[in-house]
CSV table of C-alpha atoms in Angstrom, one decimal:
chain,number,residue,atom,x,y,z
A,91,MET,CA,14.8,7.9,6.1
A,92,ASP,CA,13.0,6.7,9.3
A,93,THR,CA,9.3,5.9,9.2
A,94,ARG,CA,8.1,9.1,10.7
A,95,GLU,CA,10.2,11.3,8.4
A,96,ALA,CA,9.2,9.2,5.4
A,97,TYR,CA,5.5,9.6,6.0
A,98,ASN,CA,5.9,13.3,6.8
A,99,THR,CA,7.5,13.7,3.4
A,100,TRP,CA,5.0,11.4,1.7
A,101,ALA,CA,1.9,13.1,3.1
A,102,ALA,CA,1.7,15.8,0.5
A,103,GLN,CA,1.3,13.3,-2.3
A,104,TYR,CA,-0.1,10.2,-0.5
A,105,ASP,CA,-3.7,10.7,-1.6
A,106,THR,CA,-2.9,11.7,-5.2
A,107,ASN,CA,-0.2,9.2,-6.2
A,108,GLN,CA,-1.2,6.0,-8.0
A,109,ASN,CA,-1.1,3.4,-5.2
A,110,ARG,CA,-2.7,0.0,-5.6
A,111,THR,CA,-1.8,-1.2,-2.2
A,112,ARG,CA,-3.5,1.8,-0.5
A,113,ASP,CA,-6.6,1.5,-2.6
A,114,LEU,CA,-7.0,-2.3,-2.3
A,115,GLU,CA,-6.5,-2.3,1.4
A,116,GLY,CA,-9.2,0.4,1.8
A,117,LEU,CA,-11.6,-1.8,-0.1
A,118,ALA,CA,-10.5,-4.9,1.9
A,119,LEU,CA,-11.2,-3.1,5.2
A,120,ARG,CA,-14.6,-2.0,4.1
A,121,ASN,CA,-15.5,-5.6,3.0
A,122,THR,CA,-14.3,-7.0,6.2
A,123,LEU,CA,-15.8,-4.6,8.7
A,124,SER,CA,-19.1,-3.6,7.0
A,125,PRO,CA,-21.0,-6.5,8.6
A,126,LEU,CA,-19.7,-5.7,12.1
A,127,SER,CA,-21.0,-3.4,14.8
A,128,PHE,CA,-18.3,-1.4,16.6
A,129,PRO,CA,-19.6,1.6,18.6
A,130,ARG,CA,-16.0,2.5,19.7
A,131,CYS,CA,-13.0,2.2,17.4
A,132,LEU,CA,-9.3,2.7,17.9
A,133,GLU,CA,-7.6,3.2,14.5
A,134,ILE,CA,-3.8,2.7,14.5
A,135,GLY,CA,-2.0,4.3,11.6
A,136,CYS,CA,-4.9,6.5,10.3
A,137,GLY,CA,-2.6,8.2,7.8
A,138,THR,CA,-4.4,10.8,5.8
A,139,GLY,CA,-7.8,9.5,6.9
A,140,LYS,CA,-8.5,7.1,4.0
A,141,ASN,CA,-10.2,4.6,6.3
A,142,THR,CA,-11.2,7.1,9.1
A,143,VAL,CA,-14.0,8.3,6.8
A,144,PHE,CA,-15.6,4.9,6.8
A,145,LEU,CA,-14.9,4.1,10.5
A,146,ALA,CA,-16.5,7.5,11.5
A,147,GLN,CA,-19.7,6.5,9.7
A,148,LYS,CA,-19.9,3.2,11.5
A,149,ALA,CA,-18.8,4.1,15.1
A,150,ARG,CA,-20.0,6.7,17.5
A,151,ASP,CA,-16.5,7.3,18.9
A,152,VAL,CA,-13.2,7.0,17.0
A,153,THR,CA,-9.7,7.4,18.3
A,154,ALA,CA,-7.3,7.8,15.4
A,155,ILE,CA,-3.5,7.5,15.9
A,156,ASP,CA,-0.6,8.2,13.6
A,157,LEU,CA,3.2,8.6,14.0
A,158,SER,CA,3.3,11.4,11.4
A,159,GLU,CA,2.1,14.9,12.2
A,160,GLU,CA,1.9,15.7,8.4
A,161,MET,CA,-0.4,12.7,7.7
A,162,LEU,CA,-2.5,13.7,10.7
A,163,SER,CA,-2.8,17.2,9.3
A,164,LYS,CA,-4.3,15.8,6.1
A,165,ALA,CA,-6.6,13.5,8.1
A,166,ARG,CA,-7.9,16.4,10.2
A,167,GLU,CA,-8.8,18.3,7.0
A,168,LYS,CA,-10.6,15.3,5.6
A,169,VAL,CA,-12.5,14.2,8.7
A,170,GLN,CA,-14.0,17.0,10.7
A,171,ALA,CA,-16.4,15.1,12.9
A,172,PRO,CA,-16.7,15.8,16.6
A,173,HIS,CA,-16.7,12.1,17.5
A,174,VAL,CA,-13.3,11.5,15.9
A,175,HIS,CA,-10.2,12.3,18.0
A,176,PHE,CA,-6.8,12.5,16.3
A,177,THR,CA,-3.6,11.9,18.3
A,178,GLN,CA,0.1,11.7,17.3
A,179,ALA,CA,1.7,8.8,19.1
A,180,ASN,CA,4.4,6.1,18.7
A,181,ILE,CA,2.7,2.7,19.2
A,182,LEU,CA,6.0,1.1,20.1
A,183,ALA,CA,5.6,2.9,23.5
A,184,ASP,CA,2.8,2.2,26.0
A,185,TRP,CA,-0.6,3.1,24.6
A,186,THR,CA,-1.4,6.0,27.0
A,187,PHE,CA,-3.4,7.6,24.2
A,188,ARG,CA,-6.3,5.1,24.5
A,189,ASN,CA,-9.5,6.3,26.1
A,190,GLY,CA,-11.2,3.4,27.8
A,191,HIS,CA,-11.9,0.1,26.0
A,192,TYR,CA,-13.0,-0.4,22.4
A,193,ASP,CA,-15.0,-2.8,20.3
A,194,LEU,CA,-12.5,-2.6,17.4
A,195,VAL,CA,-8.8,-1.9,16.9
A,196,THR,CA,-7.6,-1.5,13.3
A,197,PHE,CA,-4.1,-1.7,11.8
A,198,SER,CA,-3.9,-0.7,8.2
A,199,LEU,CA,-0.5,-1.0,6.5
A,200,VAL,CA,1.2,-0.5,9.8
A,201,LEU,CA,2.6,-3.7,11.1
A,202,GLU,CA,5.0,-4.1,8.1
A,203,HIS,CA,6.9,-1.2,9.7
A,204,ILE,CA,7.3,-2.9,13.0
A,205,GLN,CA,10.0,-5.6,13.5
A,206,TYR,CA,8.5,-7.3,16.6
A,207,LEU,CA,4.7,-7.8,16.8
A,208,ASP,CA,4.2,-8.8,20.4
A,209,HIS,CA,3.9,-5.3,21.9
A,210,ALA,CA,1.4,-4.2,19.3
A,211,PHE,CA,-0.8,-7.2,19.8
A,212,GLU,CA,-0.5,-7.1,23.6
A,213,GLN,CA,-1.6,-3.4,23.7
A,214,ALA,CA,-4.4,-4.0,21.1
A,215,ALA,CA,-5.8,-6.9,23.2
A,216,ALA,CA,-5.6,-4.7,26.4
A,217,SER,CA,-7.6,-2.0,24.6
A,218,LEU,CA,-10.5,-4.3,23.7
A,219,LEU,CA,-13.7,-5.2,25.4
A,220,ARG,CA,-14.2,-9.0,25.5
A,221,GLY,CA,-15.6,-10.1,22.2
A,222,GLY,CA,-14.0,-7.1,20.5
A,223,TYR,CA,-12.1,-7.4,17.2
A,224,VAL,CA,-8.7,-6.6,15.8
A,225,TYR,CA,-8.5,-5.9,12.1
A,226,VAL,CA,-5.1,-6.2,10.3
A,227,GLY,CA,-4.7,-5.2,6.7
A,228,GLU,CA,-1.2,-5.6,5.3
A,229,LEU,CA,0.8,-5.8,2.1
A,230,HIS,CA,0.8,-9.6,1.5
A,231,PRO,CA,4.1,-11.2,2.6
A,232,PHE,CA,4.2,-13.0,-0.8
A,233,LYS,CA,4.4,-9.5,-2.4
A,234,GLN,CA,7.2,-8.6,0.1
A,235,TYR,CA,9.1,-11.7,-0.8
A,236,MET,CA,9.0,-10.5,-4.4
A,237,GLY,CA,10.5,-7.1,-3.4
A,238,THR,CA,7.4,-4.9,-3.2
A,239,LYS,CA,7.5,-2.4,-0.3
A,240,ALA,CA,6.3,1.0,0.7
A,241,ARG,CA,8.0,3.5,-1.6
A,242,PHE,CA,7.4,6.9,-3.2
A,243,ASP,CA,9.2,9.3,-5.5
A,244,THR,CA,10.5,12.7,-4.7
A,245,LEU,CA,12.7,15.3,-6.4
A,246,ASP,CA,15.6,13.7,-4.6
A,247,GLY,CA,14.8,10.2,-6.0
A,248,ARG,CA,12.9,7.2,-4.9
A,249,GLN,CA,12.3,6.9,-1.1
A,250,GLU,CA,11.7,3.5,0.6
A,251,VAL,CA,10.2,3.1,4.0
A,252,GLU,CA,11.8,0.5,6.3
A,253,CYS,CA,9.7,-2.7,6.3
A,254,PHE,CA,9.8,-6.1,7.8
A,255,VAL,CA,8.3,-9.3,6.4
A,256,HIS,CA,5.9,-11.2,8.7
A,257,PRO,CA,4.7,-14.6,7.6
A,258,VAL,CA,1.0,-15.3,8.1
A,259,SER,CA,1.8,-17.7,10.9
A,260,GLU,CA,3.7,-15.0,12.8
A,261,PHE,CA,0.6,-12.8,12.8
A,262,THR,CA,-1.7,-15.7,13.9
A,263,GLN,CA,0.6,-17.1,16.6
A,264,THR,CA,1.4,-13.7,18.0
A,265,ALA,CA,-2.3,-12.8,18.3
A,266,LYS,CA,-3.0,-16.2,19.9
A,267,ARG,CA,-0.4,-15.5,22.6
A,268,HIS,CA,-2.4,-12.5,23.6
A,269,GLY,CA,-5.8,-14.0,23.7
A,270,LEU,CA,-6.9,-13.2,20.2
A,271,GLY,CA,-8.4,-15.9,18.0
A,272,LEU,CA,-8.5,-15.8,14.3
A,273,ALA,CA,-12.1,-15.1,13.1
A,274,ASP,CA,-11.5,-14.4,9.4
A,275,LEU,CA,-8.7,-14.4,6.9
A,276,ASN,CA,-8.8,-13.1,3.3
A,277,GLU,CA,-6.5,-12.3,0.4
A,278,TYR,CA,-7.1,-9.6,-2.3
A,279,PHE,CA,-5.7,-9.6,-5.8
A,280,ASP,CA,-5.0,-6.9,-8.3
A,281,ASP,CA,-8.0,-6.7,-10.7
A,282,ASN,CA,-9.5,-9.6,-8.7
A,283,ASP,CA,-7.2,-12.0,-10.6
A,284,SER,CA,-6.4,-14.9,-8.3
A,285,THR,CA,-3.9,-16.4,-10.8
A,286,ASN,CA,-1.4,-13.8,-9.7
A,287,ILE,CA,0.3,-13.1,-6.4
A,288,PRO,CA,-2.2,-11.6,-3.9
A,289,ARG,CA,-1.5,-8.0,-2.9
A,290,ILE,CA,-3.4,-7.6,0.4
A,291,LEU,CA,-3.7,-9.9,3.3
A,292,THR,CA,-6.5,-9.2,5.9
A,293,MET,CA,-7.0,-10.9,9.2
A,294,LEU,CA,-9.7,-10.4,11.8
A,295,PHE,CA,-9.1,-11.5,15.3
A,296,GLN,CA,-11.5,-11.7,18.2
A,297,LYS,CA,-10.7,-11.3,21.9
A,298,ARG,CA,-11.7,-14.4,23.9
């Protein structure tokens, strides 16, 4: 099952299934971005709109992108604000969907589905105003090394979404190649218990 097909299938139950990764990343994004001002935001991988709700409260203009039309349908039901613009697009192609330049680009649980990161970071950097930010929230690579990945159950059995492991250094070095410096890095743990393997990795990059 390719990524688009998987998320189209998952959309019907995505918001109702127990999903620690989804919930903790949503908290991590809010913790990271609450102190920042970002009048214009480009959200990559908006899914069902779990983070779009927050971004729409902070920004006066939001462009929200997703590969899955079924996830977008859920997001449009959830967020009916005139300053939020939803678009279906494949971010592996050129980003013709962007509308000018932004103060913030976000990736939430997206980059694990992309094998090579250069294009995404290149396009994100080109979408930003100078001084703007890129937020990345991902399933921690330590969790991936232990076998955790995006998966869900259907009547036909358990479905797994294709994922790729990216070490922290790959994120930071790829961002650096495209003029993005690391401004913040954090790890989030289940039940806030730092004696266990962290579940979520967040990074905040700034365009120089």
